[in-house]
């Protein structure tokens, strides 16, 4: 009976979403306040119904109700409760229900926190948001029903993929979905602005918090996913340019561009059309990521479904949503104008150039991801891997990272190189000194690593200098200016510094890491970079729902000795195998050991052992965390809670989109 209640709640949510998709839009066109307010009520009702449906599905997993087909297919009695609960979204149907729940929660957020929005803009935004929710609910109900019954019910279920039986499953997918789905709000705001005929500073101010609300969890989700793959898959790397990894990176790159473009639109009423286009494309790439995971066209450890019919359904949604929005943009774009002018040396120009480089690197990732897919349709197998990205992505990233520090030092509207140079003097000198020092310490054969460390310092020092510039008054350092610094400024400095920390970690991993893969026997020792690895023992152990071959190693680094354990696990229920790496994490780097299969040879039985020294690898994830915290600090800025002024000029009935330029 419980599953039927969940199914009924899902159907009711679909009907409510369909009504919300139509009636508020009609109210906005007619100026009917009752119909516009109807959208706020239905948004909250829709969220409540979907929360009920999701809670029922989670309860079914917790109770091990194997009469629900989804529960029987993805959980078992001997599976720990935490992973039975997380299995709610560790599959296609459950993850889609989580997707639409987050869609509805964002819609309810627009309704609850949009009191300072124009009623017509809020109504149109809620209507478009409901159109997206209606489409995904139809997908869930008609192709991916999470509450389908199984008769007769089995006594036990099939085990969740062992790779997913990890704490990462609890946090990684929900964070990614918050990011993906969060861009639906910016998409809805963009299309509503095109329909309403106004894309001004107030609109950008209203939209910017929602950009941050998507960007922060997406940043955390990508960082956590990288860390999860690092310790769980046993491959010894932090990023593999997997197509589904790229699917999360692409909307993040465009979301970063959107965040900076919205600042220009808010501050100077410039780039309004570009901001709208980025909002459309960022969500479109989120939909494309959904298509990659669920269409069956890719084989990946991240893929959920292998059903082409589901892929066609999602492809149709992408076509309607993206095609319709871009067609509307094409009709309105010629009328978008802005009276805000700026010189070639200004903060606006710096942020615009920043956007162009972000678009370029996104295009590189997009091409590398989809070229093999397209060629496979013509029966040609093509592999695009790290060599391509190292050759194309990295060179485009360097000028982008340089601009990150230059941009905040520029003045709005007009600046000059002669006034910019003194602001960057000390940062530039420190960067040059760090490059020379790194070259001597590492050896000039590692000039790439030296340049990477110098670039990292450039970013970190740039974040510090941005704060110092604000805190320095006419008479020097001013404590009052420190106390009154807006959280958004602190967040910007923290995010840019976090990017520098991440670059330092990537540079060290790319140029200075070491690895040895060989057959070892107990008692044998091998040198790997800065560490020495001694194979101590090998034994079989029994876990809660697996058995494992467990190897112990003694790792010595600079006189520091640690014992690491690596396992090769076998799950009898599903016959799957996983590798659990032994990791000794430190500030300067990680010792990493993963074992493979046993080997027989003339010298006796041995074990394949992959030993790695990963310098500064933890800085990659700590840098990502710093960036996310910077975004969260910006989101906490009181100016966004207050919102933009509501006294605005009337909406023009025809002609160019209004663009009110704020007074200087």
mmCIF file of N, CA and C in Angstrom, residues 453 456 460 498 500-506 586-589 615-626:
data_model
loop_
_atom_site.group_PDB
_atom_site.id
_atom_site.type_symbol
_atom_site.label_atom_id
_atom_site.label_comp_id
_atom_site.label_asym_id
_atom_site.label_seq_id
_atom_site.Cartn_x
_atom_site.Cartn_y
_atom_site.Cartn_z
ATOM 1 N N UNK A 453 53.605 26.139 -10.231
ATOM 2 C CA UNK A 453 53.667 26.661 -8.867
ATOM 3 C C UNK A 453 53.657 28.195 -8.864
ATOM 4 N N UNK A 456 50.190 29.259 -9.451
ATOM 5 C CA UNK A 456 49.402 29.058 -8.232
ATOM 6 C C UNK A 456 49.606 30.224 -7.268
ATOM 7 N N UNK A 460 46.884 32.895 -5.637
ATOM 8 C CA UNK A 460 46.720 33.074 -4.191
ATOM 9 C C UNK A 460 47.030 34.510 -3.794
ATOM 10 N N UNK A 498 41.599 29.618 -3.524
ATOM 11 C CA UNK A 498 41.364 28.182 -3.613
ATOM 12 C C UNK A 498 41.723 27.636 -4.979
ATOM 13 N N UNK A 500 44.089 28.798 -6.792
ATOM 14 C CA UNK A 500 45.543 28.717 -6.768
ATOM 15 C C UNK A 500 46.037 27.469 -6.057
ATOM 16 N N UNK A 501 45.415 27.120 -4.934
ATOM 17 C CA UNK A 501 45.787 25.898 -4.210
ATOM 18 C C UNK A 501 45.550 24.674 -5.096
ATOM 19 N N UNK A 502 44.432 24.664 -5.800
ATOM 20 C CA UNK A 502 44.119 23.558 -6.704
ATOM 21 C C UNK A 502 45.154 23.451 -7.820
ATOM 22 N N UNK A 503 45.548 24.596 -8.391
ATOM 23 C CA UNK A 503 46.556 24.597 -9.466
ATOM 24 C C UNK A 503 47.886 24.054 -8.959
ATOM 25 N N UNK A 504 48.267 24.397 -7.719
ATOM 26 C CA UNK A 504 49.509 23.869 -7.140
ATOM 27 C C UNK A 504 49.448 22.346 -7.046
ATOM 28 N N UNK A 505 48.303 21.815 -6.593
ATOM 29 C CA UNK A 505 48.152 20.366 -6.493
ATOM 30 C C UNK A 505 48.209 19.680 -7.845
ATOM 31 N N UNK A 506 47.539 20.268 -8.843
ATOM 32 C CA UNK A 506 47.554 19.688 -10.189
ATOM 33 C C UNK A 506 48.959 19.715 -10.769
ATOM 34 N N UNK A 586 49.097 13.008 3.658
ATOM 35 C CA UNK A 586 49.903 13.995 4.365
ATOM 36 C C UNK A 586 49.837 15.346 3.682
ATOM 37 N N UNK A 587 50.325 16.375 4.357
ATOM 38 C CA UNK A 587 50.287 17.730 3.817
ATOM 39 C C UNK A 587 51.089 17.836 2.522
ATOM 40 N N UNK A 588 52.225 17.160 2.445
ATOM 41 C CA UNK A 588 53.097 17.251 1.279
ATOM 42 C C UNK A 588 52.791 16.200 0.216
ATOM 43 N N UNK A 589 51.945 15.234 0.544
ATOM 44 C CA UNK A 589 51.609 14.236 -0.458
ATOM 45 C C UNK A 589 51.066 12.968 0.159
ATOM 46 N N UNK A 615 52.547 13.769 -4.798
ATOM 47 C CA UNK A 615 52.849 15.015 -4.079
ATOM 48 C C UNK A 615 51.705 16.025 -4.182
ATOM 49 N N UNK A 616 51.332 16.602 -3.050
ATOM 50 C CA UNK A 616 50.343 17.690 -2.949
ATOM 51 C C UNK A 616 48.974 17.328 -3.519
ATOM 52 N N UNK A 617 48.655 16.051 -3.651
ATOM 53 C CA UNK A 617 47.367 15.701 -4.266
ATOM 54 C C UNK A 617 46.190 16.193 -3.426
ATOM 55 N N UNK A 618 46.351 16.207 -2.096
ATOM 56 C CA UNK A 618 45.267 16.682 -1.241
ATOM 57 C C UNK A 618 44.945 18.149 -1.454
ATOM 58 N N UNK A 619 45.904 18.912 -1.982
ATOM 59 C CA UNK A 619 45.659 20.330 -2.248
ATOM 60 C C UNK A 619 44.576 20.516 -3.316
ATOM 61 N N UNK A 620 44.440 19.537 -4.197
ATOM 62 C CA UNK A 620 43.423 19.631 -5.250
ATOM 63 C C UNK A 620 42.033 19.711 -4.630
ATOM 64 N N UNK A 621 41.753 18.812 -3.701
ATOM 65 C CA UNK A 621 40.408 18.781 -3.107
ATOM 66 C C UNK A 621 40.228 19.894 -2.078
ATOM 67 N N UNK A 622 41.308 20.243 -1.379
ATOM 68 C CA UNK A 622 41.206 21.362 -0.442
ATOM 69 C C UNK A 622 40.973 22.664 -1.206
ATOM 70 N N UNK A 623 41.614 22.811 -2.362
ATOM 71 C CA UNK A 623 41.366 23.987 -3.186
ATOM 72 C C UNK A 623 39.921 24.051 -3.665
ATOM 73 N N UNK A 624 39.371 22.891 -4.061
ATOM 74 C CA UNK A 624 37.967 22.853 -4.458
ATOM 75 C C UNK A 624 37.044 23.236 -3.313
ATOM 76 N N UNK A 625 37.382 22.764 -2.097
ATOM 77 C CA UNK A 625 36.586 23.129 -0.918
ATOM 78 C C UNK A 625 36.666 24.628 -0.660
ATOM 79 N N UNK A 626 37.849 25.219 -0.787
ATOM 80 C CA UNK A 626 37.999 26.666 -0.609
ATOM 81 C C UNK A 626 37.144 27.438 -1.613
#
